[in-house]
CSV table of C-alpha atoms and ligand atoms in Angstrom, one decimal:
chain,number,residue,atom,x,y,z
A,1,MET,CA,13.2,-15.0,22.8
A,2,LYS,CA,12.3,-17.9,20.4
A,3,ILE,CA,9.6,-18.7,17.6
A,4,GLU,CA,7.8,-21.6,18.8
A,5,ALA,CA,5.0,-21.8,16.5
A,6,ILE,CA,3.6,-20.3,13.3
A,7,LYS,CA,0.1,-20.6,12.1
A,8,VAL,CA,-1.4,-19.6,9.1
A,9,PHE,CA,-5.2,-19.2,9.1
A,10,VAL,CA,-7.4,-18.5,5.8
A,11,CYS,CA,-10.9,-16.9,6.3
A,12,SER,CA,-13.3,-15.2,3.9
A,13,PRO,CA,-15.6,-12.6,5.5
A,14,GLY,CA,-16.8,-11.6,2.1
A,15,ARG,CA,-13.3,-12.4,0.3
A,16,ASN,CA,-10.2,-14.7,1.5
A,17,PHE,CA,-7.4,-13.3,3.5
A,18,VAL,CA,-4.4,-15.1,4.6
A,19,THR,CA,-3.0,-14.5,8.1
A,20,VAL,CA,0.0,-15.3,9.8
A,21,LYS,CA,0.5,-15.6,13.6
A,22,VAL,CA,4.2,-16.3,15.1
A,23,MET,CA,4.3,-17.1,18.2
A,24,THR,CA,7.4,-17.0,20.7
A,25,ASP,CA,8.1,-19.0,24.0
A,26,ALA,CA,7.6,-15.4,25.7
A,27,GLY,CA,4.0,-15.9,25.2
A,28,VAL,CA,4.3,-12.6,22.7
A,29,TYR,CA,3.0,-13.6,19.3
A,30,GLY,CA,2.8,-11.4,16.1
A,31,LEU,CA,0.3,-11.2,13.2
A,32,GLY,CA,1.0,-10.5,9.5
A,33,ASP,CA,-0.9,-10.4,6.2
A,34,ALA,CA,0.2,-12.8,3.2
A,35,THR,CA,-3.2,-12.3,0.9
A,36,VAL,CA,-2.9,-12.7,-2.6
A,37,ASN,CA,-6.0,-12.5,-4.3
A,38,GLY,CA,-7.2,-15.5,-6.2
A,39,ARG,CA,-3.8,-17.4,-5.3
A,40,GLU,CA,-4.2,-17.6,-1.3
A,41,MET,CA,-3.5,-21.4,-1.4
A,42,ALA,CA,-0.2,-21.0,-2.9
A,43,VAL,CA,1.1,-18.9,-0.3
A,44,VAL,CA,-0.4,-21.2,2.5
A,45,THR,CA,1.3,-24.2,0.9
A,46,TYR,CA,4.7,-22.2,0.5
A,47,LEU,CA,4.7,-20.9,4.2
A,48,GLU,CA,3.4,-24.5,5.7
A,49,GLU,CA,5.6,-26.4,4.1
A,50,HIS,CA,9.0,-24.5,3.1
A,51,VAL,CA,9.3,-21.2,5.6
A,52,ILE,CA,7.7,-22.4,8.9
A,53,PRO,CA,10.2,-25.5,9.3
A,54,CYS,CA,13.1,-22.9,9.0
A,55,LEU,CA,12.0,-20.5,11.4
A,56,ILE,CA,11.3,-22.7,14.6
A,57,GLY,CA,13.7,-21.8,17.4
A,58,ARG,CA,14.9,-18.6,15.6
A,59,ASP,CA,15.5,-15.7,17.8
A,60,PRO,CA,12.3,-13.2,16.4
A,61,SER,CA,14.2,-10.3,17.5
A,62,ASN,CA,16.4,-10.5,14.4
A,63,ILE,CA,14.2,-9.4,11.8
A,64,GLU,CA,16.9,-8.2,9.4
A,65,ASP,CA,18.6,-11.5,9.2
A,66,ILE,CA,15.1,-13.6,9.2
A,67,TRP,CA,14.1,-11.2,5.9
A,68,GLN,CA,17.6,-11.8,4.1
A,69,TYR,CA,17.6,-15.3,4.9
A,70,LEU,CA,14.2,-15.7,3.3
A,71,TYR,CA,15.2,-13.6,0.5
A,72,LYS,CA,18.5,-14.6,-0.1
A,73,GLY,CA,18.6,-17.9,1.3
A,74,VAL,CA,15.9,-19.7,-1.1
A,75,TYR,CA,18.0,-19.2,-4.2
A,76,TRP,CA,14.5,-18.6,-6.0
A,77,ARG,CA,14.4,-14.9,-5.7
A,78,LYS,CA,11.3,-12.8,-6.0
A,79,GLY,CA,7.8,-13.4,-7.0
A,80,PRO,CA,4.4,-12.6,-5.5
A,81,ILE,CA,3.9,-15.9,-3.8
A,82,ASN,CA,7.4,-15.9,-2.0
A,83,MET,CA,7.2,-12.3,-1.2
A,84,ALA,CA,3.8,-12.5,0.5
A,85,ALA,CA,5.2,-15.1,2.8
A,86,ILE,CA,8.2,-13.1,3.5
A,87,ALA,CA,5.9,-10.1,4.0
A,88,ALA,CA,3.8,-11.9,6.7
A,89,ILE,CA,6.5,-13.0,8.5
A,90,ASP,CA,8.2,-9.5,8.6
A,91,MET,CA,5.0,-8.2,9.6
A,92,ALA,CA,4.7,-10.4,12.4
A,93,LEU,CA,8.1,-9.9,13.6
A,94,TRP,CA,7.6,-6.2,13.9
A,95,ASP,CA,4.5,-6.6,15.8
A,96,ILE,CA,6.6,-8.8,18.3
A,97,LYS,CA,9.5,-6.3,18.4
A,98,GLY,CA,6.7,-3.6,19.2
A,99,LYS,CA,4.9,-5.5,21.8
A,100,VAL,CA,8.2,-6.1,23.8
A,101,ALA,CA,9.4,-2.8,23.5
A,102,GLY,CA,5.7,-1.6,24.6
A,103,LEU,CA,6.2,0.9,21.5
A,104,PRO,CA,3.8,1.4,18.2
A,105,VAL,CA,5.9,0.0,15.2
A,106,TYR,CA,6.2,3.5,14.0
A,107,GLN,CA,8.3,4.7,16.9
A,108,LEU,CA,10.8,1.7,16.3
A,109,LEU,CA,10.8,3.3,12.3
A,110,GLY,CA,11.8,6.6,13.7
A,111,GLY,CA,8.5,8.2,15.3
A,112,LYS,CA,5.9,10.5,13.5
A,113,SER,CA,6.6,12.7,10.5
A,114,ARG,CA,3.0,13.9,10.6
A,115,LYS,CA,-0.1,14.4,12.6
A,116,GLY,CA,-2.5,12.0,10.6
A,117,VAL,CA,-2.0,10.0,7.2
A,118,THR,CA,-4.1,11.7,4.3
A,119,LEU,CA,-6.4,8.9,2.5
A,120,TYR,CA,-8.1,8.8,-0.8
A,121,ALA,CA,-11.5,7.2,-0.9
A,122,HIS,CA,-13.1,5.9,-4.1
A,123,ALA,CA,-16.3,7.0,-5.7
A,124,ASN,CA,-17.4,4.1,-8.4
A,125,GLY,CA,-20.2,4.8,-10.2
A,126,GLU,CA,-22.5,3.2,-12.8
A,127,SER,CA,-22.6,6.7,-14.8
A,128,ILE,CA,-20.7,10.0,-14.8
A,129,ALA,CA,-23.6,11.2,-13.0
A,130,ASP,CA,-23.7,8.3,-10.3
A,131,THR,CA,-19.7,8.5,-10.0
A,132,LEU,CA,-20.2,12.5,-9.1
A,133,ASP,CA,-23.1,11.7,-6.6
A,134,LYS,CA,-20.7,9.1,-4.7
A,135,THR,CA,-18.0,11.8,-4.7
A,136,GLN,CA,-20.3,14.5,-3.1
A,137,VAL,CA,-21.0,12.0,-0.2
A,138,LEU,CA,-17.5,11.4,0.4
A,139,ILE,CA,-16.5,15.0,0.0
A,140,GLU,CA,-19.7,15.9,2.8
A,141,GLN,CA,-17.8,13.0,4.8
A,142,GLY,CA,-14.6,15.0,5.1
A,143,PHE,CA,-12.6,13.1,2.1
A,144,LYS,CA,-10.1,15.7,0.3
A,145,ALA,CA,-8.9,13.2,-2.3
A,146,ILE,CA,-11.1,10.6,-4.0
A,147,ARG,CA,-10.4,8.0,-6.7
A,148,LEU,CA,-13.2,8.6,-9.4
A,149,GLN,CA,-13.9,5.4,-11.6
A,150,SER,CA,-17.1,5.2,-13.8
A,151,ALA,CA,-18.5,2.7,-16.3
A,152,ILE,CA,-17.8,2.5,-19.6
A,153,PRO,CA,-21.2,3.2,-22.2
A,154,GLY,CA,-21.0,0.4,-24.4
A,155,LEU,CA,-19.4,-2.1,-21.6
A,156,LYS,CA,-21.1,-4.5,-20.0
A,157,VAL,CA,-18.9,-4.1,-17.0
A,158,THR,CA,-15.9,-1.8,-16.3
A,159,TYR,CA,-13.1,-2.0,-13.5
A,160,GLY,CA,-14.2,-0.6,-10.3
A,161,VAL,CA,-17.9,-0.9,-11.2
A,162,LEU,CA,-20.4,-3.7,-10.9
A,163,GLY,CA,-23.8,-2.4,-12.2
A,164,ASP,CA,-26.6,-3.1,-9.9
A,165,LYS,CA,-24.7,-5.7,-7.7
A,166,LYS,CA,-22.3,-4.3,-5.5
A,167,ASP,CA,-20.0,-0.9,-6.1
A,168,TYR,CA,-16.8,-2.9,-6.1
A,169,TYR,CA,-17.1,-6.1,-8.0
A,170,GLU,CA,-14.2,-7.8,-6.3
A,171,LEU,CA,-16.1,-8.2,-3.3
A,172,GLN,CA,-18.4,-10.7,-5.2
A,173,GLY,CA,-16.5,-13.4,-3.6
A,174,ASN,CA,-16.9,-17.2,-4.9
A,175,ARG,CA,-16.7,-17.9,-8.4
A,176,PRO,CA,-15.9,-21.3,-9.6
A,177,LEU,CA,-13.8,-19.9,-12.4
A,178,PRO,CA,-12.4,-16.6,-13.4
A,179,PRO,CA,-15.2,-14.0,-15.1
A,180,GLU,CA,-14.4,-12.5,-18.6
A,181,GLU,CA,-14.7,-8.9,-19.1
A,182,GLU,CA,-14.5,-6.9,-22.4
A,183,TRP,CA,-12.5,-3.9,-23.0
A,184,SER,CA,-12.5,-1.3,-25.7
A,185,THR,CA,-10.0,1.6,-25.5
A,186,PRO,CA,-11.5,3.8,-27.9
A,187,LYS,CA,-14.7,3.5,-25.5
A,188,TYR,CA,-12.9,4.2,-22.5
A,189,PHE,CA,-11.2,7.4,-24.0
A,190,ASN,CA,-14.4,9.4,-24.4
A,191,SER,CA,-15.7,8.5,-21.3
A,192,VAL,CA,-13.1,9.1,-19.0
A,193,VAL,CA,-12.2,12.6,-20.4
A,194,GLU,CA,-15.7,13.6,-19.9
A,195,LEU,CA,-15.5,12.1,-16.1
A,196,PHE,CA,-13.2,14.4,-15.3
A,197,ARG,CA,-14.5,17.5,-17.2
A,198,ALA,CA,-17.9,17.2,-15.3
A,199,ALA,CA,-16.0,16.6,-12.0
A,200,ARG,CA,-14.0,19.5,-11.9
A,201,GLU,CA,-17.2,21.8,-13.4
A,202,ARG,CA,-19.3,20.1,-10.4
A,203,PHE,CA,-16.5,20.5,-7.5
A,204,GLY,CA,-14.3,23.1,-8.5
A,205,ASP,CA,-10.3,23.0,-8.2
A,206,GLU,CA,-10.0,22.2,-4.4
A,207,ILE,CA,-10.8,18.4,-4.1
A,208,GLN,CA,-7.8,15.9,-5.3
A,209,PHE,CA,-8.7,13.7,-8.1
A,210,VAL,CA,-7.2,10.1,-9.1
A,211,HIS,CA,-7.8,7.7,-11.7
A,212,ASP,CA,-6.9,4.0,-11.9
A,213,VAL,CA,-6.5,2.8,-15.3
A,214,HIS,CA,-5.8,-0.7,-14.5
A,215,SER,CA,-2.9,-0.9,-16.8
A,216,ARG,CA,-5.2,-1.2,-20.3
A,217,LEU,CA,-3.5,1.4,-22.3
A,218,THR,CA,-0.2,1.0,-24.2
A,219,PRO,CA,2.4,3.6,-23.4
A,220,ILE,CA,1.6,5.7,-26.1
A,221,GLU,CA,-2.1,5.7,-25.4
A,222,SER,CA,-1.3,6.5,-21.7
A,223,ALA,CA,0.6,9.6,-23.0
A,224,LYS,CA,-2.3,10.7,-24.8
A,225,LEU,CA,-4.7,10.3,-21.6
A,226,GLY,CA,-2.2,11.9,-19.6
A,227,LYS,CA,-2.3,15.0,-21.6
A,228,LEU,CA,-6.0,15.1,-22.0
A,229,LEU,CA,-6.2,15.0,-18.5
A,230,GLU,CA,-3.7,17.4,-17.5
A,231,GLU,CA,-6.5,20.5,-17.7
A,232,PHE,CA,-8.2,18.8,-14.8
A,233,ASN,CA,-5.1,18.7,-12.6
A,234,LEU,CA,-5.2,14.9,-11.2
A,235,LEU,CA,-3.2,14.2,-7.9
A,236,PHE,CA,-2.4,11.3,-10.3
A,237,LEU,CA,-2.9,8.5,-13.0
A,238,GLU,CA,-2.2,5.2,-11.6
A,239,ASP,CA,-1.1,1.9,-13.3
A,240,ALA,CA,-1.4,3.8,-16.7
A,241,SER,CA,0.6,1.1,-18.6
A,242,MET,CA,2.5,-2.3,-17.5
A,243,ALA,CA,5.8,-1.5,-16.5
A,244,GLU,CA,7.2,-5.1,-16.8
A,245,ASN,CA,9.5,-3.1,-19.4
A,246,GLN,CA,10.2,-0.3,-16.9
A,247,ASP,CA,11.2,2.0,-20.0
A,248,ASN,CA,7.4,1.9,-21.1
A,249,PHE,CA,7.0,5.1,-18.7
A,250,SER,CA,9.9,7.1,-20.3
A,251,ILE,CA,7.5,7.3,-23.6
A,252,ILE,CA,4.3,8.3,-21.0
A,253,ARG,CA,6.6,10.8,-19.3
A,254,GLN,CA,7.9,12.6,-22.6
A,255,HIS,CA,4.3,13.6,-23.2
A,256,THR,CA,2.8,14.6,-20.1
A,257,THR,CA,2.8,16.4,-16.6
A,258,THR,CA,-0.2,14.4,-15.2
A,259,PRO,CA,1.4,12.7,-12.4
A,260,LEU,CA,2.1,9.1,-12.6
A,261,ALA,CA,1.8,6.4,-9.9
A,262,ILE,CA,2.6,2.4,-10.2
A,263,GLY,CA,3.4,-0.5,-8.1
A,264,GLU,CA,0.6,-2.2,-6.5
A,265,THR,CA,1.5,-5.8,-8.2
A,266,TYR,CA,5.4,-5.1,-7.4
A,267,ASN,CA,7.0,-7.6,-5.1
A,268,THR,CA,10.4,-6.0,-4.7
A,269,ILE,CA,12.5,-2.8,-5.6
A,270,TRP,CA,13.7,-4.4,-8.5
A,271,ASP,CA,10.3,-4.2,-10.3
A,272,CYS,CA,10.3,-0.1,-9.8
A,273,LYS,CA,14.3,0.5,-9.8
A,274,ASP,CA,14.5,2.3,-12.9
A,275,LEU,CA,11.0,3.9,-12.9
A,276,ILE,CA,12.0,5.4,-9.5
A,277,GLN,CA,15.8,6.2,-10.5
A,278,ASN,CA,14.6,7.7,-13.8
A,279,GLN,CA,12.0,9.8,-12.2
A,280,LEU,CA,9.3,8.2,-14.4
A,281,ILE,CA,6.7,8.2,-11.4
A,282,ASP,CA,5.7,10.4,-9.0
A,283,TYR,CA,4.2,7.8,-6.3
A,284,ILE,CA,5.2,4.2,-5.8
A,285,ARG,CA,2.2,2.1,-4.8
A,286,VAL,CA,4.1,-0.9,-3.3
A,287,ALA,CA,2.4,-2.7,-0.4
A,288,ALA,CA,3.3,-4.3,2.5
A,289,THR,CA,1.8,-7.7,1.9
A,290,HIS,CA,3.1,-8.0,-1.6
A,291,ALA,CA,6.5,-6.6,-1.4
A,292,GLY,CA,8.2,-7.9,1.3
A,293,GLY,CA,6.8,-6.1,4.6
A,294,ILE,CA,7.5,-3.4,6.5
A,295,THR,CA,11.6,-4.0,6.1
A,296,ALA,CA,11.3,-4.1,2.6
A,297,LEU,CA,9.0,-0.8,2.2
A,298,ARG,CA,11.2,1.1,4.2
A,299,ARG,CA,14.0,0.8,1.9
A,300,ILE,CA,12.0,1.4,-1.1
A,301,ALA,CA,10.6,4.9,0.6
A,302,ASP,CA,14.3,5.8,1.6
A,303,PHE,CA,15.6,4.8,-2.0
A,304,SER,CA,12.3,7.1,-3.8
A,305,SER,CA,13.1,9.7,-1.5
A,306,ILE,CA,15.9,11.0,-3.1
A,307,TYR,CA,14.4,10.8,-6.7
A,308,ASN,CA,11.5,12.9,-5.6
A,309,VAL,CA,8.9,9.7,-5.4
A,310,LYS,CA,6.6,9.8,-2.9
A,311,THR,CA,4.9,6.6,-1.5
A,312,ALA,CA,0.7,6.1,-1.8
A,313,PRO,CA,0.5,2.1,-0.6
A,314,HIS,CA,-2.2,0.2,-2.1
A,315,GLY,CA,-5.2,0.2,-0.2
A,316,ALA,CA,-7.6,-2.2,-1.9
A,317,PRO,CA,-10.2,-4.3,0.0
A,318,ASP,CA,-8.2,-7.8,-0.9
A,319,LEU,CA,-5.3,-6.4,1.6
A,320,SER,CA,-6.3,-7.5,5.3
A,321,PRO,CA,-6.7,-5.1,7.8
A,322,ILE,CA,-3.0,-6.0,9.3
A,323,CYS,CA,-1.7,-4.7,5.9
A,324,PHE,CA,-3.4,-1.6,6.3
A,325,ALA,CA,-2.1,-1.2,10.3
A,326,ALA,CA,1.8,-2.0,8.5
A,327,HIS,CA,0.9,0.6,6.3
A,328,MET,CA,-0.4,3.2,8.8
A,329,HIS,CA,2.7,2.8,10.7
A,330,LEU,CA,5.2,3.4,7.7
A,331,ASN,CA,2.9,6.2,6.2
A,332,ILE,CA,3.3,8.0,9.7
A,333,TRP,CA,7.0,7.8,9.9
A,334,THR,CA,7.9,7.8,5.9
A,335,PRO,CA,9.4,11.3,5.2
A,336,ASN,CA,8.4,11.3,1.6
A,337,PHE,CA,5.0,9.7,2.5
A,338,GLY,CA,2.2,11.2,-0.2
A,339,ILE,CA,-1.1,9.4,0.3
A,340,GLN,CA,-3.2,6.4,1.4
A,341,GLU,CA,-5.7,4.4,-0.8
A,342,PHE,CA,-8.7,3.9,1.7
A,343,VAL,CA,-11.7,1.7,0.8
A,344,GLY,CA,-13.2,1.9,4.6
A,345,PHE,CA,-12.7,-0.6,7.2
A,346,GLY,CA,-14.6,-3.2,5.8
A,347,ASN,CA,-17.7,-5.3,6.4
A,348,GLU,CA,-19.1,-6.3,10.1
A,349,GLN,CA,-17.7,-9.9,9.3
A,350,LEU,CA,-14.3,-8.3,8.9
A,351,LYS,CA,-14.1,-6.1,11.6
A,352,GLN,CA,-15.2,-8.9,14.1
A,353,ILE,CA,-12.3,-10.9,12.9
A,354,PHE,CA,-9.8,-7.9,12.7
A,355,LYS,CA,-9.8,-5.4,15.5
A,356,HIS,CA,-8.2,-2.1,15.7
A,357,GLU,CA,-8.1,1.3,16.9
A,358,TYR,CA,-7.7,3.4,13.9
A,359,SER,CA,-9.8,6.4,13.5
A,360,VAL,CA,-10.7,8.4,10.4
A,361,LYS,CA,-11.8,11.7,10.5
A,362,ASN,CA,-12.0,14.6,7.8
A,363,GLY,CA,-10.0,12.2,5.4
A,364,MET,CA,-7.4,11.6,7.5
A,365,ALA,CA,-6.6,8.4,9.4
A,366,TYR,CA,-4.9,8.7,12.8
A,367,MET,CA,-2.6,6.0,14.6
A,368,SER,CA,-3.2,3.9,17.4
A,369,GLU,CA,-0.7,3.6,20.1
A,370,ALA,CA,-1.1,0.7,20.6
A,371,PRO,CA,2.1,-1.5,21.1
A,372,GLY,CA,3.2,-3.3,17.7
A,373,LEU,CA,1.1,-3.0,15.1
A,374,GLY,CA,-1.9,-2.2,17.1
A,375,ILE,CA,-4.2,-5.2,15.3
A,376,GLU,CA,-6.1,-8.2,17.1
A,377,PHE,CA,-7.2,-11.1,15.1
A,378,ASP,CA,-10.3,-13.2,16.5
A,379,GLU,CA,-9.3,-16.9,15.7
A,380,GLU,CA,-12.6,-18.1,16.7
A,381,ALA,CA,-14.4,-15.5,14.6
A,382,ALA,CA,-12.2,-16.3,11.4
A,383,SER,CA,-13.2,-20.1,11.5
A,384,GLN,CA,-16.9,-19.1,10.8
A,385,TYR,CA,-15.9,-18.2,7.5
A,386,PRO,CA,-13.8,-20.5,5.8
A,387,TYR,CA,-12.0,-20.1,2.5
A,388,LYS,CA,-13.7,-20.0,-0.7
A,389,ARG,CA,-11.7,-20.4,-3.9
A,390,SER,CA,-12.2,-17.3,-6.0
A,391,TYR,CA,-10.5,-15.6,-8.7
A,392,LEU,CA,-10.1,-12.2,-10.2
A,393,PRO,CA,-11.4,-11.4,-13.5
A,394,VAL,CA,-9.7,-11.5,-16.9
A,395,SER,CA,-10.1,-9.2,-19.8
A,396,ARG,CA,-10.5,-9.5,-23.3
A,397,LEU,CA,-10.8,-6.9,-26.4
A,398,GLU,CA,-13.8,-6.9,-28.1
A,399,ASP,CA,-12.4,-9.3,-30.8
A,400,GLY,CA,-11.7,-12.0,-28.0
A,401,THR,CA,-7.8,-11.0,-27.6
A,402,LEU,CA,-7.1,-11.7,-24.3
A,403,TRP,CA,-5.9,-8.1,-22.6
A,404,ASN,CA,-4.6,-6.7,-19.2
A,405,TRP,CA,-7.3,-6.8,-16.5
B,501,EZ4,O1,-7.6,-4.5,-8.5
B,501,EZ4,O2,-6.2,-5.2,-5.4
B,501,EZ4,O3,-6.1,0.4,-6.6
B,501,EZ4,N1,-6.6,-0.8,-6.4
B,501,EZ4,C1,-6.7,-1.6,-7.3
B,501,EZ4,C2,-7.6,-3.0,-6.9
B,501,EZ4,C3,-7.0,-4.3,-7.4
B,501,EZ4,C4,-7.0,-5.6,-6.7
B,501,EZ4,C5,-6.5,-6.9,-7.4
B,501,EZ4,O4,-6.5,-7.7,-6.5
B,501,EZ4,O5,-6.3,-1.5,-8.6
B,501,EZ4,O6,-8.4,-2.7,-6.8
B,502,CO,CO1,-5.0,0.0,-8.6
């Protein structure tokens, strides 16, 4: 079998997605997700100009060799654009291998380690009361784990919350230039502790809670927040601080037993090797799309397993349903799987473009038994929603200092 052609599609059913389709001379094709939110066209150019010409005529069954070729063979290793391109090709090759074998990808990884995939949903509110009302709805839907984010009084916008427009502001779509938002750590501290106190008072101890700090705190501030939240027993605190310097997390770890999660922006094992090996985190949140695909995530999962670190793949709406499918296959196999972030299957346009047969019941997602990744991409429907330039926000402190978004 040979790779005959590779096509790249960018569609925007509410937000941009980069989809890769690898076609073979046997008529079998595979799909991959290469979406890097706010930098989509950089990946498209990288794929079309630099990656695809090297792959035509190669045997798509040699997934490992193609991965190594694209990683070691470029000299300029790592990085989000490069790794998203590798990831998309890798997912597509696993999809092809599954289709050829007549097996879902998880069977190729080693089969099922569990019945279904535990999910955590998002409750994003304009006030603590609003967040808790949304939490109530999710609990009634059957979710057992929920991420709570609430607007911070005194700030115009807060990560995860968008006033009266939409409950998840990244879905805003088109923006000519990056919007700017303000951040205040003191204002945040007051409201976030109250949020979890109120949540435990209203819902008791059974439901598991998660919170995403989105890297807004310094390590010592995160250490303090972890301590303050200990009594509310979080499943984990996500992205407490930046960890470009992985030692940052030893400061947090020395002070708190609140479990820690990180990794959604990481591109390779090297971004989290020390965090894992020194047992500074409890959950690794790398995404198939951003960290080199199924081949790379499988290795990171195995490495993590010997240090008591569980996987909790990123599940934001800017990862396409193809990435979700890749995560589903990994999650059902990974012996040290923890939990999958889940924001629903998206809007109607998205469902029209990406078709799959996963189901969700009582806070768990269940596999499709379709061969390969079990996802279809409707090119015609996708062409109805062309690419629109769009950016994630940037963040500044109240005095104007640029901060982490
Ligand atoms: O802000 O994916 O846990 N989820 C997140 C996401 C990220 C976006 C950035 O593109 O932090 O919502
Ligand atoms: Co996050």
